[in-house]
C-alpha positions as a printed Julia matrix, in Angstrom:
690×3 Matrix{Float64}:
 -76.27  -60.24  67.57
 -79.78  -60.58  68.54
 -81.84  -57.71  69.61
 -82.17  -59.1   73.35
 -78.43  -59.62  73.29
 -77.8   -55.95  72.06
 -80.11  -54.82  74.85
 -78.19  -56.63  77.43
 -74.92  -55.4   76.03
 -76.37  -51.73  76.22
 -77.44  -52.08  79.68
 -73.97  -53.44  80.72
 -72.29  -50.37  78.87
 -74.48  -47.96  80.76
 -74.28  -49.5   84.08
 -71.08  -51.37  84.42
 -68.68  -49.2   82.66
 -66.56  -46.3   83.57
 -65.93  -44.47  80.24
 -65.54  -41.02  78.99
 -65.96  -39.25  75.62
 -65.05  -36.26  73.85
 -68.07  -34.06  72.73
 -67.51  -32.57  69.13
 -68.53  -29.29  67.8
 -68.67  -28.56  63.99
 -66.22  -25.73  64.25
 -63.9   -27.21  66.76
 -63.41  -31.07  66.9
 -61.7   -30.73  70.31
 -64.37  -28.76  72.16
 -64.55  -29.49  75.71
 -68.3   -28.54  75.79
 -71.53  -30.43  75.34
 -73.09  -27.62  73.29
 -72.65  -27.58  69.49
 -73.32  -25.22  66.54
 -73.89  -26.03  62.86
 -71.68  -24.58  60.32
 -73.24  -24.0   57.14
 -70.04  -22.73  55.4
 -67.24  -25.14  56.11
 -63.73  -25.09  54.75
 -63.18  -27.34  51.75
 -60.1   -28.1   49.45
 -61.21  -30.53  46.8
 -62.93  -28.28  44.19
 -60.2   -26.09  43.71
 -57.11  -27.47  45.14
 -56.67  -25.17  48.03
 -58.44  -24.25  51.19
 -61.31  -21.93  51.16
 -64.78  -21.61  52.37
 -67.55  -23.67  50.58
 -69.4   -20.74  49.59
 -66.31  -19.13  47.95
 -65.32  -22.22  45.82
 -66.4   -21.7   42.28
 -66.88  -25.47  41.89
 -69.8   -27.13  43.94
 -68.64  -29.41  46.57
 -70.53  -31.78  48.93
 -69.29  -32.11  52.36
 -69.86  -34.87  55.31
 -68.53  -33.89  58.65
 -67.44  -36.11  61.32
 -70.14  -34.66  63.47
 -72.84  -35.56  61.06
 -71.58  -39.08  60.52
 -71.16  -39.65  64.22
 -74.72  -38.2   65.07
 -76.16  -40.77  62.46
 -74.68  -43.75  64.35
 -72.49  -44.43  61.37
 -69.31  -46.42  61.76
 -68.04  -47.24  58.07
 -67.28  -45.23  55.11
 -69.87  -47.02  52.66
 -72.64  -46.44  55.3
 -71.77  -42.8   55.44
 -71.78  -42.23  51.85
 -74.77  -44.51  50.93
 -77.1   -42.59  53.91
 -76.0   -39.21  53.11
 -75.32  -38.81  49.59
 -78.38  -39.44  47.32
 -76.21  -39.55  44.1
 -74.08  -42.54  45.45
 -75.32  -46.18  45.48
 -73.49  -49.28  46.89
 -73.58  -53.05  46.2
 -71.51  -55.07  48.69
 -70.05  -58.49  48.03
 -66.98  -60.61  48.84
 -65.11  -58.94  46.23
 -65.31  -55.44  47.72
 -68.07  -52.88  47.49
 -69.47  -51.77  43.9
 -69.63  -48.0   44.35
 -71.76  -45.94  41.89
 -71.39  -42.12  41.69
 -73.79  -40.16  39.32
 -74.71  -43.25  37.34
 -71.01  -44.41  36.83
 -69.2   -47.23  38.45
 -66.08  -47.7   40.32
 -63.37  -47.37  37.61
 -64.85  -43.88  37.12
 -64.51  -42.47  40.64
 -61.38  -41.4   42.12
 -60.97  -41.9   45.96
 -58.35  -39.8   47.69
 -56.94  -39.78  51.28
 -55.84  -36.14  51.9
 -55.18  -35.72  48.21
 -53.73  -38.94  47.62
 -55.12  -41.85  45.59
 -56.26  -44.75  47.26
 -55.05  -47.76  45.32
 -56.17  -51.5   45.34
 -59.35  -53.05  43.98
 -60.82  -56.43  43.46
 -62.35  -56.62  39.94
 -62.81  -52.9   39.87
 -64.66  -53.15  43.44
 -62.72  -51.03  46.04
 -61.97  -52.33  49.3
 -63.63  -49.55  51.45
 -62.64  -51.26  54.67
 -59.25  -49.74  54.2
 -60.52  -46.22  54.96
 -60.04  -45.56  58.76
 -63.11  -43.66  59.93
 -61.67  -42.89  63.53
 -59.59  -40.49  61.68
 -61.95  -38.76  59.27
 -62.4   -35.09  59.86
 -64.64  -34.68  56.77
 -65.53  -36.09  53.49
 -65.47  -33.91  50.35
 -67.5   -35.22  47.1
 -66.89  -33.38  43.88
 -69.25  -34.37  41.14
 -68.06  -34.77  37.54
 -64.73  -34.74  35.69
 -61.93  -33.34  37.56
 -58.74  -34.53  35.59
 -57.3   -31.14  35.18
 -56.38  -31.37  39.08
 -56.32  -35.07  39.81
 -55.46  -36.87  36.56
 -56.83  -40.39  35.51
 -60.01  -42.09  36.82
 -61.88  -38.48  37.73
 -64.68  -38.89  35.32
 -67.64  -39.36  37.57
 -66.23  -37.55  40.48
 -63.78  -37.38  43.13
 -64.3   -38.43  46.75
 -61.56  -37.07  49.16
 -61.36  -38.19  52.79
 -59.71  -35.58  54.93
 -58.11  -36.85  58.18
 -57.84  -35.12  61.37
 -54.7   -34.59  63.66
 -55.61  -32.67  66.82
 -53.12  -30.01  67.83
 -54.89  -28.29  71.0
 -54.38  -30.92  73.65
 -51.12  -32.51  75.11
 -52.52  -35.88  75.4
 -55.61  -37.51  73.88
 -56.99  -41.36  74.32
 -60.36  -42.38  73.0
 -62.47  -45.5   72.45
 -65.31  -45.55  69.95
 -67.49  -48.8   70.02
 -70.63  -49.56  68.04
 -72.54  -52.82  68.14
 -75.72  -54.03  66.25
 -77.36  -57.1   64.85
 -75.81  -59.84  62.77
 -72.68  -59.58  64.64
 -71.69  -56.29  63.63
 -69.07  -54.55  65.76
 -66.77  -51.73  65.22
 -64.17  -50.68  67.73
 -61.79  -47.75  67.16
 -59.1   -46.73  69.52
 -56.7   -43.71  69.13
 -53.98  -42.26  71.25
 -52.76  -38.81  70.24
 -49.79  -36.64  71.84
 -48.86  -33.16  70.79
 -46.15  -31.06  72.22
 -43.89  -28.42  71.24
 -44.89  -28.72  67.56
 -44.51  -32.65  67.54
 -47.63  -34.84  67.15
 -48.08  -38.59  67.42
 -51.29  -40.09  66.27
 -51.84  -43.82  66.65
 -55.09  -45.67  65.69
 -56.42  -49.21  65.67
 -59.85  -50.25  64.32
 -61.31  -53.65  64.52
 -64.44  -54.16  62.38
 -66.35  -57.28  61.99
 -69.94  -58.66  60.63
 -71.51  -61.84  60.2
 -72.88  -63.26  56.83
 -76.78  -63.19  56.53
 -79.5   -64.11  54.34
 -82.93  -62.67  53.64
 -84.11  -65.89  52.03
 -82.75  -69.36  52.58
 -83.99  -70.77  49.07
 -82.63  -70.79  45.58
 -84.21  -71.95  42.42
 -83.16  -75.39  41.07
 -80.98  -75.13  37.94
 -83.26  -74.56  34.91
 -86.32  -73.92  36.8
 -88.27  -70.59  37.85
 -90.64  -72.23  40.17
 -88.86  -75.25  41.94
 -86.61  -74.46  44.94
 -84.3   -75.85  47.53
 -82.65  -74.75  50.46
 -79.05  -72.88  50.32
 -76.56  -71.35  52.63
 -75.19  -68.84  50.13
 -75.24  -65.34  52.0
 -76.81  -62.28  50.5
 -74.32  -60.24  52.7
 -70.73  -61.61  52.95
 -69.35  -61.34  56.47
 -65.77  -60.38  57.22
 -63.25  -59.57  59.93
 -61.07  -56.51  59.41
 -58.15  -54.69  61.22
 -56.6   -51.27  60.6
 -53.52  -49.95  62.22
 -52.4   -46.43  61.7
 -49.36  -44.26  62.98
 -48.65  -40.74  61.72
 -46.0   -38.2   63.12
 -46.16  -34.38  62.26
 -43.5   -31.9   63.3
 -43.98  -28.08  63.04
 -40.99  -26.31  64.26
 -42.43  -22.88  63.3
 -45.23  -21.34  61.58
 -43.8   -21.63  58.1
 -42.89  -25.35  58.04
 -44.97  -28.5   58.71
 -43.61  -32.1   58.09
 -45.64  -35.53  58.31
 -45.07  -39.17  57.81
 -47.23  -42.17  58.38
 -48.14  -45.59  57.74
 -51.37  -47.64  57.44
 -51.66  -51.54  57.51
 -54.92  -53.29  56.76
 -56.02  -56.8   56.77
 -59.52  -58.24  55.88
 -60.86  -61.89  55.55
 -64.27  -62.96  54.45
 -66.35  -65.22  56.73
 -68.48  -67.32  54.49
 -70.2   -70.77  55.2
 -68.11  -73.7   54.35
 -68.84  -76.11  51.62
 -71.15  -78.92  52.74
 -72.28  -81.9   51.06
 -75.86  -81.63  51.99
 -76.71  -78.28  50.86
 -75.43  -75.7   48.2
 -74.17  -72.17  48.69
 -70.97  -72.96  50.74
 -67.33  -72.05  49.59
 -64.09  -74.12  49.93
 -62.14  -70.58  50.78
 -62.01  -67.36  52.26
 -61.02  -64.02  50.55
 -57.97  -62.59  52.43
 -56.81  -58.9   51.71
 -53.8   -57.04  52.85
 -52.67  -53.37  52.33
 -49.72  -51.46  53.37
 -49.82  -47.57  52.66
 -47.11  -45.13  53.89
 -46.49  -41.43  53.02
 -44.05  -38.72  53.8
 -44.58  -35.16  52.96
 -44.51  -31.44  53.99
 -45.69  -27.91  53.49
 -43.37  -24.74  53.54
 -45.31  -21.53  53.73
 -43.4   -18.58  52.59
 -46.21  -16.3   53.45
 -49.89  -16.45  54.33
 -50.75  -16.84  50.41
 -47.45  -18.73  49.24
 -46.76  -22.16  49.95
 -44.78  -25.16  48.4
 -45.95  -28.6   49.27
 -44.4   -32.16  48.45
 -45.83  -35.56  49.03
 -44.53  -39.1   48.29
 -46.96  -42.13  48.75
 -46.44  -45.88  48.3
 -49.42  -48.11  48.33
 -49.44  -51.88  48.15
 -52.53  -54.07  48.19
 -52.83  -57.89  47.47
 -55.54  -60.49  47.86
 -56.02  -64.12  47.45
 -57.82  -67.18  48.62
 -57.23  -68.88  52.12
 -58.59  -72.54  51.92
 -60.77  -73.81  55.01
 -62.1   -76.72  53.37
 -59.62  -79.3   52.05
 -59.84  -80.08  48.26
 -58.29  -82.22  45.86
 -55.25  -79.42  45.21
 -55.32  -77.51  48.49
 -55.05  -78.41  52.06
 -56.74  -76.16  54.9
 -54.82  -73.08  55.53
 -53.28  -73.0   52.09
 -53.08  -69.47  50.56
 -53.26  -68.92  46.81
 -52.53  -65.13  45.74
 -54.88  -63.87  43.09
 -53.63  -60.4   42.61
 -50.98  -57.92  43.61
 -51.01  -54.21  43.31
 -48.47  -51.53  44.01
 -48.62  -47.75  43.2
 -45.77  -45.19  43.9
 -46.54  -41.43  43.59
 -44.63  -38.25  44.0
 -46.49  -34.86  43.72
 -45.13  -31.28  44.09
 -47.48  -28.5   44.27
 -47.04  -24.68  44.67
 -50.05  -22.51  45.82
 -49.22  -18.95  44.95
 -50.8   -15.61  45.38
 -49.21  -13.94  42.54
 -51.75  -11.07  42.19
 -54.34   -9.44  44.48
 -57.58  -11.46  44.61
 -56.19  -14.35  42.8
 -54.86  -17.89  43.64
 -52.5   -19.73  41.34
 -51.43  -23.45  41.46
 -48.46  -25.18  39.69
 -48.11  -29.12  40.06
 -46.18  -31.84  38.88
 -46.77  -35.58  39.53
 -45.34  -38.89  38.86
 -46.8   -42.12  39.46
 -46.11  -45.86  38.71
 -48.22  -48.6   38.88
 -47.52  -52.19  39.07
 -49.9   -55.21  38.76
 -49.11  -58.9   39.27
 -52.21  -61.28  38.8
 -51.7   -65.0   38.68
 -55.4   -65.75  37.53
 -54.87  -63.55  34.71
 -51.42  -64.12  33.78
 -50.13  -60.5   34.3
 -46.89  -58.93  35.65
 -46.86  -55.51  34.36
 -46.2   -51.71  35.26
 -46.79  -48.34  33.79
 -45.95  -44.88  34.61
 -47.46  -41.49  34.1
 -45.91  -38.0   34.24
 -48.17  -34.91  34.56
 -47.84  -31.17  34.92
 -50.9   -28.9   35.81
 -51.59  -25.34  36.32
 -54.68  -23.6   37.49
 -55.46  -19.64  37.88
 -58.52  -18.56  39.94
 -58.91  -14.63  39.84
 -61.68  -12.1   40.58
 -62.12  -10.55  37.13
 -64.81   -8.11  38.01
 -66.97   -7.23  41.19
 -68.35  -10.35  42.52
 -67.26  -12.33  39.3
 -64.47  -15.0   39.71
 -63.04  -17.25  37.05
 -60.95  -20.25  37.27
 -58.84  -21.64  34.33
 -56.83  -25.04  34.64
 -55.2   -27.58  32.4
 -53.25  -30.62  32.88
 -50.87  -32.41  30.47
 -50.17  -36.1   31.28
 -47.91  -38.26  29.57
 -48.84  -42.0   30.01
 -46.05  -44.66  29.0
 -48.74  -46.52  26.85
 -51.07  -43.86  25.56
 -48.65  -40.78  25.21
 -50.2   -37.21  25.64
 -53.45  -36.36  27.17
 -54.78  -32.87  27.65
 -57.63  -32.03  30.0
 -58.85  -28.52  30.61
 -61.11  -26.97  33.09
 -62.96  -23.64  33.02
 -65.34  -22.28  35.79
 -67.21  -19.01  36.13
 -68.94  -17.85  39.29
 -71.05  -14.66  39.73
 -71.45  -14.05  43.64
 -73.77  -11.21  44.41
 -74.53  -11.03  48.19
 -75.76  -14.46  49.36
 -76.17  -15.87  46.12
 -73.77  -17.8   43.91
 -74.32  -18.7   40.22
 -71.67  -21.07  38.91
 -71.03  -22.47  35.45
 -68.26  -25.3   34.88
 -66.73  -27.22  32.19
 -64.18  -29.83  32.78
 -62.63  -32.66  30.55
 -61.8   -36.05  32.02
 -59.83  -39.14  30.83
 -59.36  -42.58  32.29
 -56.27  -44.62  31.11
 -57.38  -48.32  30.84
 -56.15  -50.53  33.59
 -53.11  -52.86  33.38
 -55.87  -55.84  33.68
 -57.68  -54.17  30.75
 -54.51  -54.15  28.68
 -52.71  -57.35  29.69
 -55.37  -59.74  31.05
 -54.91  -63.28  29.99
 -57.54  -65.19  31.95
 -58.68  -68.96  31.96
 -60.75  -70.72  34.48
 -63.36  -73.36  34.58
 -66.83  -72.95  36.29
 -69.29  -75.73  36.4
 -67.38  -77.59  33.62
 -67.38  -74.53  31.2
 -64.31  -72.73  30.32
 -64.25  -68.78  31.1
 -61.78  -66.94  28.83
 -60.74  -63.05  28.84
 -58.28  -61.21  27.04
 -56.8   -57.69  27.45
 -56.52  -55.52  24.68
 -53.12  -53.53  23.92
 -54.92  -51.45  21.25
 -57.36  -49.69  23.69
 -57.36  -46.02  23.88
 -58.18  -43.74  26.89
 -61.78  -43.09  27.74
 -62.58  -39.34  27.57
 -65.47  -37.2   28.97
 -66.96  -33.84  28.94
 -68.83  -32.57  31.88
 -70.89  -29.35  31.91
 -72.76  -28.2   35.08
 -74.82  -25.15  36.13
 -75.32  -24.38  39.71
 -77.41  -21.77  41.68
 -76.8   -21.3   45.56
 -78.16  -19.27  48.31
 -76.44  -19.39  51.58
 -76.55  -17.41  54.78
 -76.27  -18.42  58.52
 -79.78  -19.84  58.67
 -80.19  -21.8   55.33
 -78.3   -22.96  52.43
 -79.99  -24.1   49.13
 -78.1   -25.37  46.17
 -79.61  -26.72  42.81
 -77.14  -28.21  40.29
 -77.97  -29.52  36.63
 -75.16  -31.48  34.78
 -74.53  -33.32  31.69
 -71.6   -35.91  31.63
 -70.63  -37.6   28.24
 -68.01  -40.14  27.91
 -66.51  -41.74  24.72
 -64.64  -44.77  24.14
 -65.79  -46.64  27.1
 -63.84  -49.92  27.92
 -66.14  -52.71  28.12
 -65.78  -56.59  28.32
 -67.31  -57.77  24.95
 -68.38  -61.45  24.02
 -66.62  -62.6   20.95
 -68.27  -65.78  19.15
 -65.96  -68.8   18.84
 -65.38  -70.1   15.24
 -63.02  -72.67  13.95
 -60.05  -70.28  13.65
 -60.45  -68.54  17.01
 -60.95  -71.92  18.73
 -57.57  -73.1   17.46
 -56.02  -70.1   18.56
 -57.67  -70.38  22.0
 -56.48  -74.14  22.15
 -52.87  -72.84  21.79
 -53.0   -70.0   24.16
 -54.68  -72.37  26.89
 -53.5   -75.91  26.39
 -54.91  -76.8   29.74
 -58.45  -76.72  28.24
 -59.73  -80.11  27.75
 -61.7   -81.3   24.63
 -64.91  -81.49  26.38
 -64.4   -77.63  27.51
 -63.69  -76.76  24.02
 -66.64  -78.32  22.56
 -68.87  -76.24  24.94
 -66.88  -72.98  24.45
 -69.55  -70.56  22.62
 -67.61  -67.21  23.14
 -64.76  -65.57  24.91
 -64.5   -62.09  26.28
 -62.34  -59.22  25.13
 -61.97  -55.73  26.42
 -62.83  -53.13  23.71
 -63.5   -49.44  23.29
 -66.94  -49.94  22.18
 -69.47  -47.81  24.26
 -70.67  -44.2   24.74
 -72.01  -42.89  28.12
 -74.38  -40.1   28.42
 -75.51  -39.02  32.07
 -77.88  -36.18  32.78
 -78.75  -35.24  36.38
 -80.28  -32.63  38.75
 -79.23  -32.25  42.3
 -80.9   -30.35  45.09
 -79.37  -29.84  48.47
 -81.05  -27.94  51.35
 -79.77  -27.37  54.89
 -81.26  -25.07  57.54
 -80.95  -24.31  61.13
 -84.6   -24.24  61.89
 -84.3   -22.93  65.35
 -81.61  -23.21  67.97
 -80.88  -26.72  68.42
 -82.71  -28.17  65.29
 -80.94  -28.74  62.05
 -82.69  -30.07  58.84
 -81.13  -31.38  55.63
 -82.42  -32.64  52.55
 -80.71  -33.84  49.34
 -82.39  -35.06  46.01
 -80.79  -36.52  43.09
 -82.21  -37.32  39.69
 -79.94  -39.31  37.35
 -80.63  -40.42  33.91
 -77.82  -42.57  32.83
 -77.44  -44.32  29.44
 -75.04  -46.18  27.51
 -74.77  -46.81  23.86
 -73.41  -50.25  22.73
 -73.44  -51.57  19.15
 -75.45  -48.41  18.08
 -78.21  -49.3   20.6
 -78.94  -46.99  23.69
 -79.96  -48.65  26.86
 -80.16  -47.54  30.61
 -76.76  -47.92  32.61
 -76.79  -51.03  34.59
 -77.29  -50.51  38.35
 -78.22  -46.7   37.84
 -80.99  -45.21  40.01
 -83.19  -42.6   38.59
 -84.36  -40.96  41.86
 -82.95  -40.89  45.33
 -83.31  -38.7   48.31
 -81.74  -38.48  51.79
 -83.32  -36.64  54.79
 -81.89  -35.91  58.16
 -83.29  -34.02  61.17
 -81.18  -33.42  64.14
 -82.18  -31.98  67.43
 -79.56  -30.99  70.09
 -80.34  -29.61  73.68
 -77.97  -29.15  76.51
 -79.03  -29.26  80.39
 -75.98  -28.16  82.4
 -73.41  -30.7   81.99
 -75.63  -33.2   79.96
 -76.24  -32.95  76.12
 -78.86  -34.95  74.14
 -78.93  -35.45  70.58
 -81.61  -37.09  68.49
 -81.16  -37.79  64.64
 -83.74  -39.01  62.48
 -82.46  -39.97  58.99
 -83.69  -41.61  55.78
 -82.89  -42.69  52.41
 -85.53  -43.19  49.6
 -84.78  -44.35  46.32
 -86.62  -45.45  43.06
 -85.94  -48.98  41.36
 -82.44  -49.73  40.28
 -81.95  -50.69  36.54
 -80.54  -53.89  35.28
 -80.94  -54.03  31.58
 -80.14  -57.84  31.54
 -81.93  -58.7   34.7
 -84.95  -58.08  36.66
 -85.04  -54.46  37.85
 -84.44  -54.11  41.81
 -87.48  -52.36  43.45
 -87.26  -49.09  45.12
 -87.24  -48.65  48.95
 -87.38  -46.34  51.8
 -85.29  -46.89  54.95
 -85.53  -44.81  58.06
 -83.02  -44.75  61.08
 -83.25  -43.03  64.55
 -80.09  -42.52  66.57
 -79.63  -40.88  70.09
 -76.35  -39.73  71.65
 -76.1   -38.84  75.4
 -73.12  -36.56  76.3
 -71.95  -35.93  79.75
 -69.36  -33.29  80.5
 -67.82  -35.08  83.5
 -64.71  -33.12  84.01
 -62.27  -30.86  82.18
 -60.34  -34.0   81.1
 -62.92  -36.71  80.65
 -66.26  -37.1   78.86
 -68.69  -39.79  78.18
 -71.16  -40.3   75.33
 -73.22  -43.58  75.23
 -75.71  -43.91  72.31
 -78.54  -45.97  71.16
 -80.71  -46.15  68.01
 -82.54  -48.27  65.52
 -81.56  -48.91  62.07
 -84.2   -49.55  59.48
 -87.22  -48.41  61.79
 -89.67  -49.99  59.5
 -88.23  -53.31  58.91
 -87.76  -52.8   55.27
 -86.22  -56.12  53.61
 -85.8   -57.52  50.14
 -86.81  -61.3   50.69
 -86.95  -62.27  46.93
 -85.16  -65.41  46.05
 -81.82  -65.08  44.55
 -81.29  -66.22  41.01
 -79.06  -65.52  38.01
 -81.63  -63.09  36.53
 -82.27  -61.21  39.83
 -80.04  -58.45  41.5
 -80.64  -56.35  44.51
 -80.43  -52.81  45.71
 -81.5   -53.23  49.3
 -79.0   -55.26  51.41
 -80.37  -54.61  54.72
 -81.28  -57.38  56.99
 -83.91  -55.61  58.69
 -84.67  -53.54  61.77
 -81.56  -53.59  64.25
 -81.06  -51.98  67.59
 -77.66  -49.93  67.54
 -75.74  -49.31  70.79
 -72.52  -47.75  71.13
 -69.97  -46.02  73.54
 -67.64  -43.19  72.89
 -64.93  -42.48  75.57
 -62.12  -40.27  75.79
 -59.33  -38.84  78.2
 -57.43  -35.75  77.36
 -54.99  -33.21  78.81
C-alpha cells in the first residue's frame, strides 16, 4: 500500500472507528492500567526444563516478551527474531524462510511451541507463518547444543515460543490490526472465556503481503553487462490464515489439563508467466498444516509434578496452477511433499533434595515423509530417556548434570551429556556450560530419489542410507551482572560439529551414467549428453563456530528503557580438507532499542526507536552481500477508557533512512537486506473484557 493510502487508512482508524485495547504490563499481561514497568528478571523454562527466574538459570537464555515485540510494531515471528536478536539472520523466499542462528542454518535449529517441536519444512526452510503471534507470551532463545533435554536438531540452539492463556478475566475479546506498505496486512482476533477453572481460547489470524522488486532488471544469460526487464520478485507475496482453538481445565490447584488444535493455510502470490517478459511462474506454492495436542500436569506439591503431552503435527505443500500448461489446467494441485510427526512425552519434575531439582523424562516420536518429487514414502521412530539434576553444592555454587539416551530406528543409540556450573555471589553470575548435540539425518537425506529438468538440463539428487548422525560439542563461558536497574551479560562460546551432512556433486562417468539411465528412464538422450554431475548426500564436512555476545538492558530512569545486543560470529566449514567461511554467516551484528513510556491520567504514550546493524553476509561461491543499518520508530497511544474497554492506536515508520539493496539479481549475487524501503506502519489494537 502506498504511503498516501496508509495515511488515509490511519486517519479513518483514528476518527471513524470505535475500538478498544488492553494495555499490557511486563509482569501482568492482563493489566487494566496504562502504566508499565520493565522486568529485567523474567521467568524462563527453556534453559533448565523447569520454571525459574532468568538470573537463577545456570544456562544463559535470551527472552523476548510480547510487550517488547508489540511496542516495536512487530506482527510476525521472523520480524521479531530478526530485529531483536543479532545472532539471528533471515532470508525469505517462496520456499519458506531460511533461518540462521549463530552461523548455522535451519536444520540445526530446533523450534518449539510450549516445548513441543514444530514440524513442517520446505527444503529445510521453516514455514514461520505457522506461528500464531497473537498468542505469544514470550520467545526464549537458548544458544548452542541442547540435545540432553530436547534431542535431535538442537545443535545451533533452541527457539521456544511460549503461549499465553489469560485466567484473570471472565470474558475477553480483542482485535489487533497492522497495515504497512506493499500490501502488508496482519489482522489477529481472539476470544477468551475463563470461568470456574475452565478456559476456552479461540484465535484467527490473517496475514498477507504483496510481492515486490527493488530492481526490475536482470542480466541476459551469459552476460554481466547487458540487461532486460523482469517481473521476478525479490520478495514473494503470500496470503495466510491461522485458526486456533485451545481448551484448559483446572478443577483444583493440583491438576491442569489442556487440549488444542491449530490449522494453517498459506499460498504464494507471485506474478504469472507472461510471453513478453521473464520472471513469472505457472503456479503458486500452497501449504497446509494441522497440529493438535492434548496434555496435562499434576502437581503433587509445589516442587513435585508429573507432566504428559501428546502432539500430532501434519504439514504438506505443493503446486497450485494459475496458468494453463501442457500438462496442467488452471486450478490443478500437484502435491510435492507431505510430512507427519507424532510425539508423546512424559516428564517428572521433582524436588527430591533441599535446594535441588531433578527431572526425569521419556519421549517417543515418529516421523513420516511422503515426497512425490523425491520418490519417498518412509517413516522412522525415536525413543529417548533423559535425566537432569540441578543442585546447590556449595554456597552460591550451583551445578547441573544432564544426559539423554536416544534410540533411533536407523542409527541405534545416541548419548548426549550436559554439564553446567554457576557461581552466583550477590548480583553477579559466572557460568560455564558444556553440552553435546546431535542431528539425525532427515528422511529426505536418507531416501531422496529426485529427478527434474531445468532449462533442458537434468537435475538428479540421491539420498544416502549410509549417513551417520551429525554430532557437536558446545562450550560457553558467561559473566552476568543483574539488579533492578541494569542487566549486563557477556558470553563467549565455541561450537564444533562433526560429520556435517551436505549435498556433494559427483562427476558422471560412463558407468554412473548407465546407472542413472536405469534409475531414471524418463531422462532423454539429449539430457543425458548434457549431464555432468549428480548430487549425493554425504557426511563430508566439519563446522567450527566461535562467537561473542554482549547484552545490556537498563532502566535509565523512570519510563525510559534501553537495550543493546551485539553478536560476533566466526563460522567456518571444512570440506575436502579446505576451510572456508560458512555460507550466509554474518561476522558482526547488533540490535538497539530505546523505549520511552509516560502516563497522563488515562492516556499512556509509548515511543520505541529500534535498529539493526550488521556487517556483510558471506557467500563463498557468490558475491558477498553488503552490510546495512536499518532503523525503525513506532509509537502507541493507550487510552484507559473504562474498566472493561481499552484502545491503543499506533503509528510508526519502518526503515527510517530508506536503506535498500537495489543491485541487479543474478545467479552469482545474493542478498542480506530484503527491505523495500521506508514504509509507514499503522495499527489499532482493541479489547473488551469483563
